Every structure is written in C-alpha cells, then in structure tokens.
PDB file of C-alpha atoms in Angstrom:
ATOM      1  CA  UNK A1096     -13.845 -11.954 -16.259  1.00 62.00           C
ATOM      2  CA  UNK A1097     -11.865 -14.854 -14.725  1.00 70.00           C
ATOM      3  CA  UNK A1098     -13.535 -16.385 -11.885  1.00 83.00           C
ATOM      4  CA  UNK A1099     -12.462 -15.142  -8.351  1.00 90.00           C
ATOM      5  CA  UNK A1100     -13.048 -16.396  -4.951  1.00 90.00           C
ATOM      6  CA  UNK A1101     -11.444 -15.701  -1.237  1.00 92.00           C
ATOM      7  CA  UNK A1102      -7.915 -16.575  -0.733  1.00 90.00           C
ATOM      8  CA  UNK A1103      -7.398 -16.257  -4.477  1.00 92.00           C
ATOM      9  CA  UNK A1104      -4.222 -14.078  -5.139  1.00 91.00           C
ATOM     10  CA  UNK A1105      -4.218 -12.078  -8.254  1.00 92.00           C
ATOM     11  CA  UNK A1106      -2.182  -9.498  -9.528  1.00 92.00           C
ATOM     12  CA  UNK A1107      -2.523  -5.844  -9.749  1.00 90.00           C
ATOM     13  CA  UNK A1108      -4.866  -4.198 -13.380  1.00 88.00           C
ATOM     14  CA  UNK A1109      -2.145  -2.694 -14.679  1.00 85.00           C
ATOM     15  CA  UNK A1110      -0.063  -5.436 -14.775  1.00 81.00           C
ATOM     16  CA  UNK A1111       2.832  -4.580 -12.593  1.00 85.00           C
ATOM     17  CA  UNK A1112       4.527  -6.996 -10.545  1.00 84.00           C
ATOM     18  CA  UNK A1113       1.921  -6.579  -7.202  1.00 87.00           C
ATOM     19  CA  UNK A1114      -0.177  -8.981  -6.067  1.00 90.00           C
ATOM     20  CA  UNK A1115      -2.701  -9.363  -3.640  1.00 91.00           C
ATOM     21  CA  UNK A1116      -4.566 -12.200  -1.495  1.00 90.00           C
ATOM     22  CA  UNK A1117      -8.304 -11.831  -2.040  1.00 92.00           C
ATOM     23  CA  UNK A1118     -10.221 -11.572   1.436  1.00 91.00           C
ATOM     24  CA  UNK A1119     -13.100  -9.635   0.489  1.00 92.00           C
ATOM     25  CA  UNK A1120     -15.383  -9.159  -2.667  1.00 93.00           C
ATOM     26  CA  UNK A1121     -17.131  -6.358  -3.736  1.00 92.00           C
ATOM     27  CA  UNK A1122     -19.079  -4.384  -7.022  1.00 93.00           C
ATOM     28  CA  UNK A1123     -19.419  -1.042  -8.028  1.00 94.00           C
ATOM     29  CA  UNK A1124     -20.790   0.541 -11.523  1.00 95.00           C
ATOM     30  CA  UNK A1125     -18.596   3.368 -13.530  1.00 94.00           C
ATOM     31  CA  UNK A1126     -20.373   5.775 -16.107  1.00 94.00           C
ATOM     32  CA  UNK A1127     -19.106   4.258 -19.696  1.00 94.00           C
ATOM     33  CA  UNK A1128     -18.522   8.038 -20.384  1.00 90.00           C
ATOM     34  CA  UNK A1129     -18.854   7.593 -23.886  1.00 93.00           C
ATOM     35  CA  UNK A1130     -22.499   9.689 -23.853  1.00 92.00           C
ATOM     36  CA  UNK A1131     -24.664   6.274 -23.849  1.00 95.00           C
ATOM     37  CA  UNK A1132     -26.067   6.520 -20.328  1.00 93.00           C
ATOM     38  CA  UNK A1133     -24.301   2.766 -19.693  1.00 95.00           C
ATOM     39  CA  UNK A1134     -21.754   1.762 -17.049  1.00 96.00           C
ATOM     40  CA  UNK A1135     -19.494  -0.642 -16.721  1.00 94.00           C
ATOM     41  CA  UNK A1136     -19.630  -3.589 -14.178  1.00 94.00           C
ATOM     42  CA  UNK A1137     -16.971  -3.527 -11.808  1.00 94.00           C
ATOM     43  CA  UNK A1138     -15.330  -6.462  -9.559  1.00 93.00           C
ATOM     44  CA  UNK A1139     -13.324  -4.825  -6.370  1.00 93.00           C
ATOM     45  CA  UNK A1140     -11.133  -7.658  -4.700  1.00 93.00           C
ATOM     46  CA  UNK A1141      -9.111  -6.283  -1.167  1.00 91.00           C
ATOM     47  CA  UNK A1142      -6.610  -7.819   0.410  1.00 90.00           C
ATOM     48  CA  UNK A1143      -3.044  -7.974   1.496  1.00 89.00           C
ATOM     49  CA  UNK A1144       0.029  -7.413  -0.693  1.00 87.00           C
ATOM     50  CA  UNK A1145       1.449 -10.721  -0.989  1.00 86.00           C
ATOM     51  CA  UNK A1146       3.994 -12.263  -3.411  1.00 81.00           C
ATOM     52  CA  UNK A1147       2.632 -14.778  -6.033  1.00 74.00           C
ATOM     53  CA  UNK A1148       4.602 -18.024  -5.000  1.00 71.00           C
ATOM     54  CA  UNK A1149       2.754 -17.335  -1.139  1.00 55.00           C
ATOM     55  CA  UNK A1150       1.164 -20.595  -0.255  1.00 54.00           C
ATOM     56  CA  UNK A1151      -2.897 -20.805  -0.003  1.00 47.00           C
ATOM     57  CA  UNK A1152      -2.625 -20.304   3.890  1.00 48.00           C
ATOM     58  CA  UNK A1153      -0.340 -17.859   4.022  1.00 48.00           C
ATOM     59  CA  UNK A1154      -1.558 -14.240   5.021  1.00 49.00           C
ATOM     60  CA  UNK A1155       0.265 -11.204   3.627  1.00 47.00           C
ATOM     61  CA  UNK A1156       4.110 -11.459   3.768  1.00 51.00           C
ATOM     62  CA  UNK A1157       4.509  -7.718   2.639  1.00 53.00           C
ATOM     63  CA  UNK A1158       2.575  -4.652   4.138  1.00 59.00           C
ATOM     64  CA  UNK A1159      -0.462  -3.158   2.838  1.00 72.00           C
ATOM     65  CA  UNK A1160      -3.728  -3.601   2.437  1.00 77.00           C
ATOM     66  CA  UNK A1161      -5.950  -2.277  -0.225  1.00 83.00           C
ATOM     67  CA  UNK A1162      -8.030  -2.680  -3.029  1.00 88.00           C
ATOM     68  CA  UNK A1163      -7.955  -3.477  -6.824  1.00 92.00           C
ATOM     69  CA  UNK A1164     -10.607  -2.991  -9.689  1.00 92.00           C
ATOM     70  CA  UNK A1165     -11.327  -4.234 -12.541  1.00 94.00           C
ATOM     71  CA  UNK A1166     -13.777  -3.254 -15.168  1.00 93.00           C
ATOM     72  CA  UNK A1167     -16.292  -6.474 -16.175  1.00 91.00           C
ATOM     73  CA  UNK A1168     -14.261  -6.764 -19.502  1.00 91.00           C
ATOM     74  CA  UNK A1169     -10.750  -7.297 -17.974  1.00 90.00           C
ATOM     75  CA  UNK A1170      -8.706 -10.086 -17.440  1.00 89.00           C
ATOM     76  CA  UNK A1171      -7.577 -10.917 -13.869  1.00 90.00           C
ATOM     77  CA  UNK A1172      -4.125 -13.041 -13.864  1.00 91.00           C
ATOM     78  CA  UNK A1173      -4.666 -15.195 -10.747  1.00 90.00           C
ATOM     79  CA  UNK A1174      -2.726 -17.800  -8.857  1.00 83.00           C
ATOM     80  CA  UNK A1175      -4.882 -20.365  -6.628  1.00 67.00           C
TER      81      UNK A1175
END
C-alpha cells in the first residue's frame, strides 16, 4: 500500500479517471470470504472530487464528496 497522508489526491480503485483530495483517514476489516476466517485490511480515504493537476491548496474544484477503499494489497496512484 502506497503511503497516504491529508491533502494527498489519489485516484479512484478502479482506475477510472476520478480523483479525490484526501481530508480524512480511516480503516475497516472485510471477511476474505474464501472460508479461512481472515479479513482483509482496509484503508478508507474521503474527500472532495478534485482533478489531478489541482494544486496542494486547492479544495475541491468539482462537487462531491465521498469515500474510496482500498483493500491492504492495492495500489493507490497518488499525486502530492
């Protein structure tokens, strides 16, 4: 997992052209659901939709506000 902190903007898990400006950090646990009783780790990032040339002290230039989430083993494509 890439290294993400506030203000961070990254781009959505499935790879799509949407990106967001981190402003809060969160984790959460999903069942594996492959019958071993594990879970996966997950990293939730929320903030604004933003587009990925946005300068670090910009806020959101495009509405919305949500959430993305990756699982501990994904890649997060981030611009600082």
């Amino acid at each position: 997992m890439t290294e993400i902190k506030m203000g961070d903007i990254i781009q959505d898990p499935a790879g799509t052209d949407y990106w967001r400006r981190v402003q809060d950090l969160g984790y959460d646990t999903s069942s594996k659901d492959d019958g071993s009783g594990e879970y996966w780790k997950l990293h939730v990032f929320i903030g604004p939709f933003v587009t990925p040339d946005t300068t670090a002290d910009g806020l959101g230039n495009q509405p919305g506000f949500d959430r993305y989430i990756f699982r501990e083993d994904e890649q997060v494509t981030r611009r600082t």
